[in-house]
């Protein structure tokens, strides 16, 4: 499957009012307009911008980088891969997310259901024939239910935030791996492990991301839920869900030496999705009851009525 992702182009307008409203917007895939700032009026993913949330985000990544080890992630994957925490529908899971705000996200402080619906509705508008992509946007963050007490009440540092490969050297493109913050990874037990501290570590060139052990979080968990419940969503949906927080790869181009041809083909879909995942965050609310019937029809199409979690 080949997807051509066009380069961003500036959209021109003869309407002075439109120019004022869209002066910092870019015309991307499907006509999606990238806003010039996030919900707080800052640049997207600006981890250096002074804000009320900066200290909390920095502390989040300090703890995350120290504790995300190969052994830890493997243990969590084995524990949660049993899918014995709960049995519920997709929509019941979505409603649980109303209780949480992602501490790692510098762009938004709204409950998670708002972000899911904003992303899904933006994609639905620009890609009306790709219903699987609409549903993928809706469910991509459902793994964050790991924060809920009935799922173990996991701390945010091992549920949300950017993900990265374990079992090989930490790339400098990982968020908060600047010189000042690199000490965080130096306190990670894997940092000086001779099995893990080289470019390839325990992997081989172009082995494929299926074989790579990623840092543990909501991406990995939802991927396990999808596999374990036999969803009929296409392979690109699995790739998007598992790697949408792997910004070092799909934003910075890192770890390409671990990817195979199939990964590179799926990456084209992820890059389309990422624009909606990242840039659709806003204070504009979606009418849940109005759009719920459409998304419930997609859930019924691609998932069983009840899932094991």
PDB file of C-alpha atoms in Angstrom:
ATOM      1  CA  UNK A   1       0.000   0.000   0.000  1.00  0.00           C
ATOM      2  CA  UNK A   2       1.545   3.291  -1.062  1.00  0.00           C
ATOM      3  CA  UNK A   3       0.567   6.603   0.469  1.00  0.00           C
ATOM      4  CA  UNK A   4       2.040   9.839  -0.837  1.00  0.00           C
ATOM      5  CA  UNK A   5       2.437  12.447   1.890  1.00  0.00           C
ATOM      6  CA  UNK A   6       2.756  15.896   0.292  1.00  0.00           C
ATOM      7  CA  UNK A   7       5.090  18.536   1.618  1.00  0.00           C
ATOM      8  CA  UNK A   8       3.436  21.341   3.592  1.00  0.00           C
ATOM      9  CA  UNK A   9       2.550  24.386   1.496  1.00  0.00           C
ATOM     10  CA  UNK A  10       1.427  27.804   2.605  1.00  0.00           C
ATOM     11  CA  UNK A  11      -2.214  28.400   1.760  1.00  0.00           C
ATOM     12  CA  UNK A  12      -2.798  31.814   0.217  1.00  0.00           C
ATOM     13  CA  UNK A  13      -6.013  33.807   0.477  1.00  0.00           C
ATOM     14  CA  UNK A  14      -7.339  37.075  -0.894  1.00  0.00           C
ATOM     15  CA  UNK A  15      -9.664  37.447   2.051  1.00  0.00           C
ATOM     16  CA  UNK A  16      -7.982  39.653   4.655  1.00  0.00           C
ATOM     17  CA  UNK A  17     -10.085  38.201   7.475  1.00  0.00           C
ATOM     18  CA  UNK A  18      -9.123  34.655   6.507  1.00  0.00           C
ATOM     19  CA  UNK A  19      -5.480  35.673   6.341  1.00  0.00           C
ATOM     20  CA  UNK A  20      -5.636  36.932   9.908  1.00  0.00           C
ATOM     21  CA  UNK A  21      -7.274  33.733  11.153  1.00  0.00           C
ATOM     22  CA  UNK A  22      -4.983  31.376   9.204  1.00  0.00           C
ATOM     23  CA  UNK A  23      -1.750  33.341   8.985  1.00  0.00           C
ATOM     24  CA  UNK A  24       0.188  30.644  10.875  1.00  0.00           C
ATOM     25  CA  UNK A  25      -1.614  27.632   9.390  1.00  0.00           C
ATOM     26  CA  UNK A  26      -0.233  25.145   6.898  1.00  0.00           C
ATOM     27  CA  UNK A  27      -2.282  23.251   4.323  1.00  0.00           C
ATOM     28  CA  UNK A  28      -1.430  19.583   4.812  1.00  0.00           C
ATOM     29  CA  UNK A  29      -2.898  16.239   3.790  1.00  0.00           C
ATOM     30  CA  UNK A  30      -6.590  16.329   3.023  1.00  0.00           C
ATOM     31  CA  UNK A  31      -6.694  20.085   3.548  1.00  0.00           C
ATOM     32  CA  UNK A  32      -5.993  19.794   7.292  1.00  0.00           C
ATOM     33  CA  UNK A  33      -4.899  23.156   8.702  1.00  0.00           C
ATOM     34  CA  UNK A  34      -2.129  23.009  11.274  1.00  0.00           C
ATOM     35  CA  UNK A  35      -2.690  25.700  13.914  1.00  0.00           C
ATOM     36  CA  UNK A  36       0.175  28.000  14.808  1.00  0.00           C
ATOM     37  CA  UNK A  37      -0.100  27.287  18.541  1.00  0.00           C
ATOM     38  CA  UNK A  38      -1.456  24.771  21.024  1.00  0.00           C
ATOM     39  CA  UNK A  39      -4.281  25.188  23.540  1.00  0.00           C
ATOM     40  CA  UNK A  40      -2.001  27.344  25.722  1.00  0.00           C
ATOM     41  CA  UNK A  41      -0.851  29.636  22.908  1.00  0.00           C
ATOM     42  CA  UNK A  42       2.616  28.024  22.674  1.00  0.00           C
ATOM     43  CA  UNK A  43       4.366  26.053  19.927  1.00  0.00           C
ATOM     44  CA  UNK A  44       3.437  22.354  19.825  1.00  0.00           C
ATOM     45  CA  UNK A  45       5.722  19.959  21.727  1.00  0.00           C
ATOM     46  CA  UNK A  46       7.797  22.865  23.061  1.00  0.00           C
ATOM     47  CA  UNK A  47       9.294  21.299  26.174  1.00  0.00           C
ATOM     48  CA  UNK A  48      11.451  24.349  26.907  1.00  0.00           C
ATOM     49  CA  UNK A  49       8.669  26.942  26.937  1.00  0.00           C
ATOM     50  CA  UNK A  50       8.103  28.469  30.354  1.00  0.00           C
ATOM     51  CA  UNK A  51       4.619  27.465  31.478  1.00  0.00           C
ATOM     52  CA  UNK A  52       2.728  26.235  34.507  1.00  0.00           C
ATOM     53  CA  UNK A  53       3.130  22.645  33.253  1.00  0.00           C
ATOM     54  CA  UNK A  54       6.850  22.726  32.373  1.00  0.00           C
ATOM     55  CA  UNK A  55       8.196  21.611  35.765  1.00  0.00           C
ATOM     56  CA  UNK A  56       5.735  18.739  35.916  1.00  0.00           C
ATOM     57  CA  UNK A  57       6.578  17.553  32.399  1.00  0.00           C
ATOM     58  CA  UNK A  58      10.315  17.679  33.159  1.00  0.00           C
ATOM     59  CA  UNK A  59       9.864  15.673  36.350  1.00  0.00           C
ATOM     60  CA  UNK A  60       7.731  13.164  34.463  1.00  0.00           C
ATOM     61  CA  UNK A  61      10.526  12.488  31.950  1.00  0.00           C
ATOM     62  CA  UNK A  62      13.208  12.370  34.650  1.00  0.00           C
ATOM     63  CA  UNK A  63      11.421   9.473  36.356  1.00  0.00           C
ATOM     64  CA  UNK A  64      10.462   7.904  33.017  1.00  0.00           C
ATOM     65  CA  UNK A  65      14.006   7.850  31.649  1.00  0.00           C
ATOM     66  CA  UNK A  66      15.486   6.383  34.803  1.00  0.00           C
ATOM     67  CA  UNK A  67      12.958   3.581  35.246  1.00  0.00           C
ATOM     68  CA  UNK A  68      12.092   2.412  31.731  1.00  0.00           C
ATOM     69  CA  UNK A  69      14.410  -0.577  31.459  1.00  0.00           C
ATOM     70  CA  UNK A  70      14.319  -3.628  29.234  1.00  0.00           C
ATOM     71  CA  UNK A  71      13.480  -5.909  32.178  1.00  0.00           C
ATOM     72  CA  UNK A  72      10.740  -3.591  33.437  1.00  0.00           C
ATOM     73  CA  UNK A  73       9.004  -3.325  30.059  1.00  0.00           C
ATOM     74  CA  UNK A  74       9.216  -7.068  29.453  1.00  0.00           C
ATOM     75  CA  UNK A  75       7.670  -7.777  32.856  1.00  0.00           C
ATOM     76  CA  UNK A  76       4.797  -5.348  32.236  1.00  0.00           C
ATOM     77  CA  UNK A  77       4.122  -6.767  28.791  1.00  0.00           C
ATOM     78  CA  UNK A  78       3.908 -10.282  30.217  1.00  0.00           C
ATOM     79  CA  UNK A  79       1.617  -9.145  33.057  1.00  0.00           C
ATOM     80  CA  UNK A  80      -0.827  -7.128  30.990  1.00  0.00           C
ATOM     81  CA  UNK A  81      -0.630  -9.416  27.972  1.00  0.00           C
ATOM     82  CA  UNK A  82      -2.762 -11.909  29.913  1.00  0.00           C
ATOM     83  CA  UNK A  83      -5.718  -9.496  29.451  1.00  0.00           C
ATOM     84  CA  UNK A  84      -7.183 -10.347  32.837  1.00  0.00           C
ATOM     85  CA  UNK A  85      -7.803  -6.867  34.255  1.00  0.00           C
ATOM     86  CA  UNK A  86     -11.361  -6.287  33.034  1.00  0.00           C
ATOM     87  CA  UNK A  87     -13.993  -7.098  30.439  1.00  0.00           C
ATOM     88  CA  UNK A  88     -15.741  -4.142  28.857  1.00  0.00           C
ATOM     89  CA  UNK A  89     -16.683  -2.493  25.583  1.00  0.00           C
ATOM     90  CA  UNK A  90     -14.630   0.070  23.701  1.00  0.00           C
ATOM     91  CA  UNK A  91     -17.052   2.848  24.632  1.00  0.00           C
ATOM     92  CA  UNK A  92     -16.986   1.926  28.315  1.00  0.00           C
ATOM     93  CA  UNK A  93     -13.210   2.242  28.154  1.00  0.00           C
ATOM     94  CA  UNK A  94     -13.477   5.631  26.453  1.00  0.00           C
ATOM     95  CA  UNK A  95     -15.699   6.909  29.266  1.00  0.00           C
ATOM     96  CA  UNK A  96     -13.133   5.834  31.874  1.00  0.00           C
ATOM     97  CA  UNK A  97     -10.624   8.221  30.299  1.00  0.00           C
ATOM     98  CA  UNK A  98     -12.745  11.208  31.327  1.00  0.00           C
ATOM     99  CA  UNK A  99     -11.003  11.025  34.697  1.00  0.00           C
ATOM    100  CA  UNK A 100      -7.467  11.591  33.451  1.00  0.00           C
ATOM    101  CA  UNK A 101      -5.200  14.311  32.060  1.00  0.00           C
ATOM    102  CA  UNK A 102      -1.859  13.337  30.504  1.00  0.00           C
ATOM    103  CA  UNK A 103       0.949  14.806  32.678  1.00  0.00           C
ATOM    104  CA  UNK A 104       3.532  14.354  29.902  1.00  0.00           C
ATOM    105  CA  UNK A 105       1.669  16.482  27.328  1.00  0.00           C
ATOM    106  CA  UNK A 106       2.734  20.158  27.154  1.00  0.00           C
ATOM    107  CA  UNK A 107      -0.032  20.934  24.635  1.00  0.00           C
ATOM    108  CA  UNK A 108      -3.257  20.008  26.385  1.00  0.00           C
ATOM    109  CA  UNK A 109      -4.864  19.724  29.813  1.00  0.00           C
ATOM    110  CA  UNK A 110      -8.277  18.435  28.756  1.00  0.00           C
ATOM    111  CA  UNK A 111      -9.690  14.975  29.622  1.00  0.00           C
ATOM    112  CA  UNK A 112      -8.571  12.320  27.174  1.00  0.00           C
ATOM    113  CA  UNK A 113     -11.986  11.751  25.572  1.00  0.00           C
ATOM    114  CA  UNK A 114     -11.817  15.293  24.173  1.00  0.00           C
ATOM    115  CA  UNK A 115      -8.530  14.587  22.414  1.00  0.00           C
ATOM    116  CA  UNK A 116      -9.741  11.263  21.005  1.00  0.00           C
ATOM    117  CA  UNK A 117     -12.845  12.792  19.457  1.00  0.00           C
ATOM    118  CA  UNK A 118     -11.013  15.868  18.147  1.00  0.00           C
ATOM    119  CA  UNK A 119      -8.461  13.656  16.382  1.00  0.00           C
ATOM    120  CA  UNK A 120     -11.075  11.266  14.992  1.00  0.00           C
ATOM    121  CA  UNK A 121     -13.388  13.997  13.742  1.00  0.00           C
ATOM    122  CA  UNK A 122     -10.548  15.867  12.019  1.00  0.00           C
ATOM    123  CA  UNK A 123      -9.469  12.710  10.175  1.00  0.00           C
ATOM    124  CA  UNK A 124     -13.078  11.816   9.357  1.00  0.00           C
ATOM    125  CA  UNK A 125     -13.510  15.196   7.684  1.00  0.00           C
ATOM    126  CA  UNK A 126     -10.381  14.926   5.531  1.00  0.00           C
ATOM    127  CA  UNK A 127     -10.398  11.154   4.869  1.00  0.00           C
ATOM    128  CA  UNK A 128     -14.120  10.286   4.690  1.00  0.00           C
ATOM    129  CA  UNK A 129     -13.559   6.925   2.978  1.00  0.00           C
ATOM    130  CA  UNK A 130     -10.990   5.573   5.460  1.00  0.00           C
ATOM    131  CA  UNK A 131     -13.340   4.490   8.237  1.00  0.00           C
ATOM    132  CA  UNK A 132     -10.659   2.293   9.814  1.00  0.00           C
ATOM    133  CA  UNK A 133      -8.514   5.394  10.296  1.00  0.00           C
ATOM    134  CA  UNK A 134     -11.384   7.236  12.007  1.00  0.00           C
ATOM    135  CA  UNK A 135     -11.717   4.389  14.503  1.00  0.00           C
ATOM    136  CA  UNK A 136      -7.953   4.111  14.953  1.00  0.00           C
ATOM    137  CA  UNK A 137      -7.892   7.775  15.989  1.00  0.00           C
ATOM    138  CA  UNK A 138     -10.689   7.152  18.462  1.00  0.00           C
ATOM    139  CA  UNK A 139      -8.980   4.208  20.170  1.00  0.00           C
ATOM    140  CA  UNK A 140      -5.295   5.082  19.857  1.00  0.00           C
ATOM    141  CA  UNK A 141      -4.971   6.312  23.464  1.00  0.00           C
ATOM    142  CA  UNK A 142      -7.317   3.861  25.183  1.00  0.00           C
ATOM    143  CA  UNK A 143      -4.360   2.116  26.775  1.00  0.00           C
ATOM    144  CA  UNK A 144      -4.238   5.031  29.202  1.00  0.00           C
ATOM    145  CA  UNK A 145      -6.845   3.187  31.264  1.00  0.00           C
ATOM    146  CA  UNK A 146      -3.752   1.683  32.906  1.00  0.00           C
ATOM    147  CA  UNK A 147      -3.977   4.777  35.123  1.00  0.00           C
ATOM    148  CA  UNK A 148      -7.337   3.624  36.489  1.00  0.00           C
ATOM    149  CA  UNK A 149      -7.381   1.807  39.855  1.00  0.00           C
ATOM    150  CA  UNK A 150      -9.161  -1.234  38.391  1.00  0.00           C
ATOM    151  CA  UNK A 151      -6.218  -1.672  36.007  1.00  0.00           C
ATOM    152  CA  UNK A 152      -3.620  -1.329  38.724  1.00  0.00           C
ATOM    153  CA  UNK A 153      -3.487   2.467  39.009  1.00  0.00           C
ATOM    154  CA  UNK A 154      -0.117   2.608  37.281  1.00  0.00           C
ATOM    155  CA  UNK A 155       1.905   5.839  37.687  1.00  0.00           C
ATOM    156  CA  UNK A 156       1.869   8.213  34.727  1.00  0.00           C
ATOM    157  CA  UNK A 157       5.577   7.750  33.974  1.00  0.00           C
ATOM    158  CA  UNK A 158       4.945   4.173  32.781  1.00  0.00           C
ATOM    159  CA  UNK A 159       1.691   4.873  30.940  1.00  0.00           C
ATOM    160  CA  UNK A 160       2.024   8.095  28.941  1.00  0.00           C
ATOM    161  CA  UNK A 161       4.792  10.092  27.253  1.00  0.00           C
ATOM    162  CA  UNK A 162       7.083   9.443  24.299  1.00  0.00           C
ATOM    163  CA  UNK A 163       8.203   5.855  23.792  1.00  0.00           C
ATOM    164  CA  UNK A 164      11.578   4.502  22.644  1.00  0.00           C
ATOM    165  CA  UNK A 165      13.332   1.167  22.015  1.00  0.00           C
ATOM    166  CA  UNK A 166      14.907  -0.706  24.893  1.00  0.00           C
ATOM    167  CA  UNK A 167      17.726  -3.189  24.484  1.00  0.00           C
ATOM    168  CA  UNK A 168      19.902  -0.783  22.495  1.00  0.00           C
ATOM    169  CA  UNK A 169      21.481   2.639  22.986  1.00  0.00           C
ATOM    170  CA  UNK A 170      19.215   5.593  23.806  1.00  0.00           C
ATOM    171  CA  UNK A 171      19.152   7.955  20.842  1.00  0.00           C
ATOM    172  CA  UNK A 172      19.759  11.656  21.434  1.00  0.00           C
ATOM    173  CA  UNK A 173      16.526  12.542  19.612  1.00  0.00           C
ATOM    174  CA  UNK A 174      14.436  11.103  22.478  1.00  0.00           C
ATOM    175  CA  UNK A 175      12.565  13.892  24.232  1.00  0.00           C
ATOM    176  CA  UNK A 176      14.585  15.462  27.067  1.00  0.00           C
ATOM    177  CA  UNK A 177      17.801  13.834  25.945  1.00  0.00           C
ATOM    178  CA  UNK A 178      19.456  17.244  25.621  1.00  0.00           C
ATOM    179  CA  UNK A 179      22.846  17.640  27.303  1.00  0.00           C
ATOM    180  CA  UNK A 180      21.250  18.907  30.508  1.00  0.00           C
ATOM    181  CA  UNK A 181      18.829  16.016  30.736  1.00  0.00           C
ATOM    182  CA  UNK A 182      21.072  13.194  29.519  1.00  0.00           C
ATOM    183  CA  UNK A 183      21.938  12.460  33.148  1.00  0.00           C
ATOM    184  CA  UNK A 184      18.479  10.927  33.450  1.00  0.00           C
ATOM    185  CA  UNK A 185      19.353   8.106  31.078  1.00  0.00           C
ATOM    186  CA  UNK A 186      22.739   7.731  32.749  1.00  0.00           C
ATOM    187  CA  UNK A 187      20.863   6.713  35.875  1.00  0.00           C
ATOM    188  CA  UNK A 188      18.972   4.039  33.929  1.00  0.00           C
ATOM    189  CA  UNK A 189      20.464   0.580  34.707  1.00  0.00           C
ATOM    190  CA  UNK A 190      20.496  -0.262  30.980  1.00  0.00           C
ATOM    191  CA  UNK A 191      22.697   2.724  30.096  1.00  0.00           C
ATOM    192  CA  UNK A 192      25.994   0.956  30.812  1.00  0.00           C
ATOM    193  CA  UNK A 193      24.811  -2.596  30.221  1.00  0.00           C
ATOM    194  CA  UNK A 194      27.191  -3.983  27.545  1.00  0.00           C
ATOM    195  CA  UNK A 195      24.291  -5.908  25.975  1.00  0.00           C
ATOM    196  CA  UNK A 196      22.202  -2.786  25.501  1.00  0.00           C
ATOM    197  CA  UNK A 197      24.508   0.224  25.177  1.00  0.00           C
ATOM    198  CA  UNK A 198      25.498  -0.102  21.506  1.00  0.00           C
ATOM    199  CA  UNK A 199      23.697   1.150  18.395  1.00  0.00           C
ATOM    200  CA  UNK A 200      22.083  -2.234  17.656  1.00  0.00           C
ATOM    201  CA  UNK A 201      22.262  -3.692  21.154  1.00  0.00           C
ATOM    202  CA  UNK A 202      20.443  -7.014  21.164  1.00  0.00           C
ATOM    203  CA  UNK A 203      18.962  -6.485  17.682  1.00  0.00           C
ATOM    204  CA  UNK A 204      20.169  -6.966  14.114  1.00  0.00           C
ATOM    205  CA  UNK A 205      20.194  -4.504  11.230  1.00  0.00           C
ATOM    206  CA  UNK A 206      16.688  -3.983   9.775  1.00  0.00           C
ATOM    207  CA  UNK A 207      15.238  -6.706  12.016  1.00  0.00           C
ATOM    208  CA  UNK A 208      11.824  -5.032  11.997  1.00  0.00           C
ATOM    209  CA  UNK A 209      10.015  -3.172  14.774  1.00  0.00           C
ATOM    210  CA  UNK A 210       7.903  -6.238  15.576  1.00  0.00           C
ATOM    211  CA  UNK A 211      11.017  -7.672  17.234  1.00  0.00           C
ATOM    212  CA  UNK A 212      11.883  -4.510  19.165  1.00  0.00           C
ATOM    213  CA  UNK A 213      11.006  -4.188  22.843  1.00  0.00           C
ATOM    214  CA  UNK A 214       9.600  -0.680  23.332  1.00  0.00           C
ATOM    215  CA  UNK A 215       9.366   1.264  26.576  1.00  0.00           C
ATOM    216  CA  UNK A 216       6.186   0.266  28.390  1.00  0.00           C
ATOM    217  CA  UNK A 217       3.095   2.436  28.149  1.00  0.00           C
ATOM    218  CA  UNK A 218      -0.399   2.842  26.776  1.00  0.00           C
ATOM    219  CA  UNK A 219       0.717   2.241  23.165  1.00  0.00           C
ATOM    220  CA  UNK A 220       2.055  -1.225  23.910  1.00  0.00           C
ATOM    221  CA  UNK A 221      -0.920  -2.085  26.072  1.00  0.00           C
ATOM    222  CA  UNK A 222      -3.578  -1.117  23.520  1.00  0.00           C
ATOM    223  CA  UNK A 223      -1.639  -2.993  20.845  1.00  0.00           C
ATOM    224  CA  UNK A 224      -1.836  -6.117  23.041  1.00  0.00           C
ATOM    225  CA  UNK A 225      -5.573  -5.567  23.556  1.00  0.00           C
ATOM    226  CA  UNK A 226      -6.154  -5.294  19.809  1.00  0.00           C
ATOM    227  CA  UNK A 227      -4.197  -8.465  19.086  1.00  0.00           C
ATOM    228  CA  UNK A 228      -5.726 -10.426  21.935  1.00  0.00           C
ATOM    229  CA  UNK A 229      -9.295  -9.569  20.958  1.00  0.00           C
ATOM    230  CA  UNK A 230      -8.997 -10.321  17.261  1.00  0.00           C
ATOM    231  CA  UNK A 231      -9.881  -6.919  15.842  1.00  0.00           C
ATOM    232  CA  UNK A 232     -10.214  -6.835  12.053  1.00  0.00           C
ATOM    233  CA  UNK A 233      -8.577  -3.428  11.715  1.00  0.00           C
ATOM    234  CA  UNK A 234      -5.814  -3.420   9.042  1.00  0.00           C
ATOM    235  CA  UNK A 235      -2.066  -3.729   9.826  1.00  0.00           C
ATOM    236  CA  UNK A 236      -1.588   0.042   9.526  1.00  0.00           C
ATOM    237  CA  UNK A 237      -3.954   0.533  12.478  1.00  0.00           C
ATOM    238  CA  UNK A 238      -1.833  -1.786  14.642  1.00  0.00           C
ATOM    239  CA  UNK A 239       1.300   0.106  13.619  1.00  0.00           C
ATOM    240  CA  UNK A 240      -0.255   3.489  14.393  1.00  0.00           C
ATOM    241  CA  UNK A 241      -1.483   2.416  17.817  1.00  0.00           C
ATOM    242  CA  UNK A 242       1.813   0.832  18.829  1.00  0.00           C
ATOM    243  CA  UNK A 243       4.149   3.554  17.577  1.00  0.00           C
ATOM    244  CA  UNK A 244       2.222   6.837  17.679  1.00  0.00           C
ATOM    245  CA  UNK A 245       4.259   7.962  20.720  1.00  0.00           C
ATOM    246  CA  UNK A 246       7.567   6.888  19.138  1.00  0.00           C
ATOM    247  CA  UNK A 247       8.429  10.455  18.115  1.00  0.00           C
ATOM    248  CA  UNK A 248      12.159   9.774  17.833  1.00  0.00           C
ATOM    249  CA  UNK A 249      11.314   7.520  14.885  1.00  0.00           C
ATOM    250  CA  UNK A 250       8.432   9.198  13.056  1.00  0.00           C
ATOM    251  CA  UNK A 251       9.377  12.814  13.780  1.00  0.00           C
ATOM    252  CA  UNK A 252      13.195  12.744  14.004  1.00  0.00           C
ATOM    253  CA  UNK A 253      13.978   9.785  11.738  1.00  0.00           C
ATOM    254  CA  UNK A 254      15.908   7.894  14.412  1.00  0.00           C
ATOM    255  CA  UNK A 255      16.227   4.102  14.659  1.00  0.00           C
ATOM    256  CA  UNK A 256      15.719   3.604  10.928  1.00  0.00           C
ATOM    257  CA  UNK A 257      18.343   0.854  11.072  1.00  0.00           C
ATOM    258  CA  UNK A 258      15.914  -1.290  13.077  1.00  0.00           C
ATOM    259  CA  UNK A 259      13.076  -0.918  10.563  1.00  0.00           C
ATOM    260  CA  UNK A 260      12.289  -3.233   7.649  1.00  0.00           C
ATOM    261  CA  UNK A 261      10.428  -2.525   4.398  1.00  0.00           C
ATOM    262  CA  UNK A 262       7.007  -3.191   5.920  1.00  0.00           C
ATOM    263  CA  UNK A 263       7.716  -0.738   8.749  1.00  0.00           C
ATOM    264  CA  UNK A 264       8.660   1.962   6.270  1.00  0.00           C
ATOM    265  CA  UNK A 265       5.433   1.396   4.342  1.00  0.00           C
ATOM    266  CA  UNK A 266       3.327   1.594   7.512  1.00  0.00           C
ATOM    267  CA  UNK A 267       5.212   4.702   8.595  1.00  0.00           C
ATOM    268  CA  UNK A 268       3.507   6.639   5.791  1.00  0.00           C
ATOM    269  CA  UNK A 269       0.151   6.087   7.455  1.00  0.00           C
ATOM    270  CA  UNK A 270       1.536   6.961  10.881  1.00  0.00           C
ATOM    271  CA  UNK A 271       2.866  10.276   9.635  1.00  0.00           C
ATOM    272  CA  UNK A 272      -0.546  11.155   8.228  1.00  0.00           C
ATOM    273  CA  UNK A 273      -2.186  10.167  11.514  1.00  0.00           C
ATOM    274  CA  UNK A 274       0.344  12.046  13.633  1.00  0.00           C
ATOM    275  CA  UNK A 275      -0.655  15.417  12.214  1.00  0.00           C
ATOM    276  CA  UNK A 276      -4.163  14.900  13.506  1.00  0.00           C
ATOM    277  CA  UNK A 277      -3.034  13.359  16.796  1.00  0.00           C
ATOM    278  CA  UNK A 278      -0.734  16.278  17.570  1.00  0.00           C
ATOM    279  CA  UNK A 279      -2.267  19.332  15.953  1.00  0.00           C
ATOM    280  CA  UNK A 280      -5.988  18.775  16.521  1.00  0.00           C
ATOM    281  CA  UNK A 281      -5.619  19.463  20.251  1.00  0.00           C
ATOM    282  CA  UNK A 282      -7.730  22.482  21.119  1.00  0.00           C
ATOM    283  CA  UNK A 283     -10.339  23.862  23.492  1.00  0.00           C
ATOM    284  CA  UNK A 284     -13.095  23.240  20.932  1.00  0.00           C
ATOM    285  CA  UNK A 285     -15.445  20.568  22.296  1.00  0.00           C
ATOM    286  CA  UNK A 286     -17.019  17.787  20.226  1.00  0.00           C
ATOM    287  CA  UNK A 287     -20.666  16.919  20.863  1.00  0.00           C
ATOM    288  CA  UNK A 288     -20.240  13.345  22.112  1.00  0.00           C
ATOM    289  CA  UNK A 289     -23.855  12.263  21.776  1.00  0.00           C
ATOM    290  CA  UNK A 290     -24.032  13.602  18.238  1.00  0.00           C
ATOM    291  CA  UNK A 291     -21.047  11.613  16.944  1.00  0.00           C
ATOM    292  CA  UNK A 292     -21.359   8.506  19.151  1.00  0.00           C
ATOM    293  CA  UNK A 293     -23.700   6.553  16.805  1.00  0.00           C
ATOM    294  CA  UNK A 294     -21.205   6.787  13.953  1.00  0.00           C
ATOM    295  CA  UNK A 295     -18.265   5.614  16.022  1.00  0.00           C
ATOM    296  CA  UNK A 296     -20.309   2.883  17.664  1.00  0.00           C
ATOM    297  CA  UNK A 297     -21.083   1.533  14.187  1.00  0.00           C
ATOM    298  CA  UNK A 298     -17.327   1.344  13.497  1.00  0.00           C
ATOM    299  CA  UNK A 299     -16.667  -0.346  16.821  1.00  0.00           C
ATOM    300  CA  UNK A 300     -19.312  -2.955  15.969  1.00  0.00           C
ATOM    301  CA  UNK A 301     -17.686  -3.462  12.565  1.00  0.00           C
ATOM    302  CA  UNK A 302     -14.114  -4.010  13.756  1.00  0.00           C
ATOM    303  CA  UNK A 303     -14.364  -5.237  17.382  1.00  0.00           C
ATOM    304  CA  UNK A 304     -16.348  -7.715  19.467  1.00  0.00           C
ATOM    305  CA  UNK A 305     -19.018  -6.248  21.775  1.00  0.00           C
ATOM    306  CA  UNK A 306     -16.921  -6.929  24.879  1.00  0.00           C
ATOM    307  CA  UNK A 307     -13.138  -7.016  25.031  1.00  0.00           C
ATOM    308  CA  UNK A 308     -10.717  -8.591  27.463  1.00  0.00           C
ATOM    309  CA  UNK A 309      -8.395  -5.949  28.930  1.00  0.00           C
TER     310      UNK A 309
END
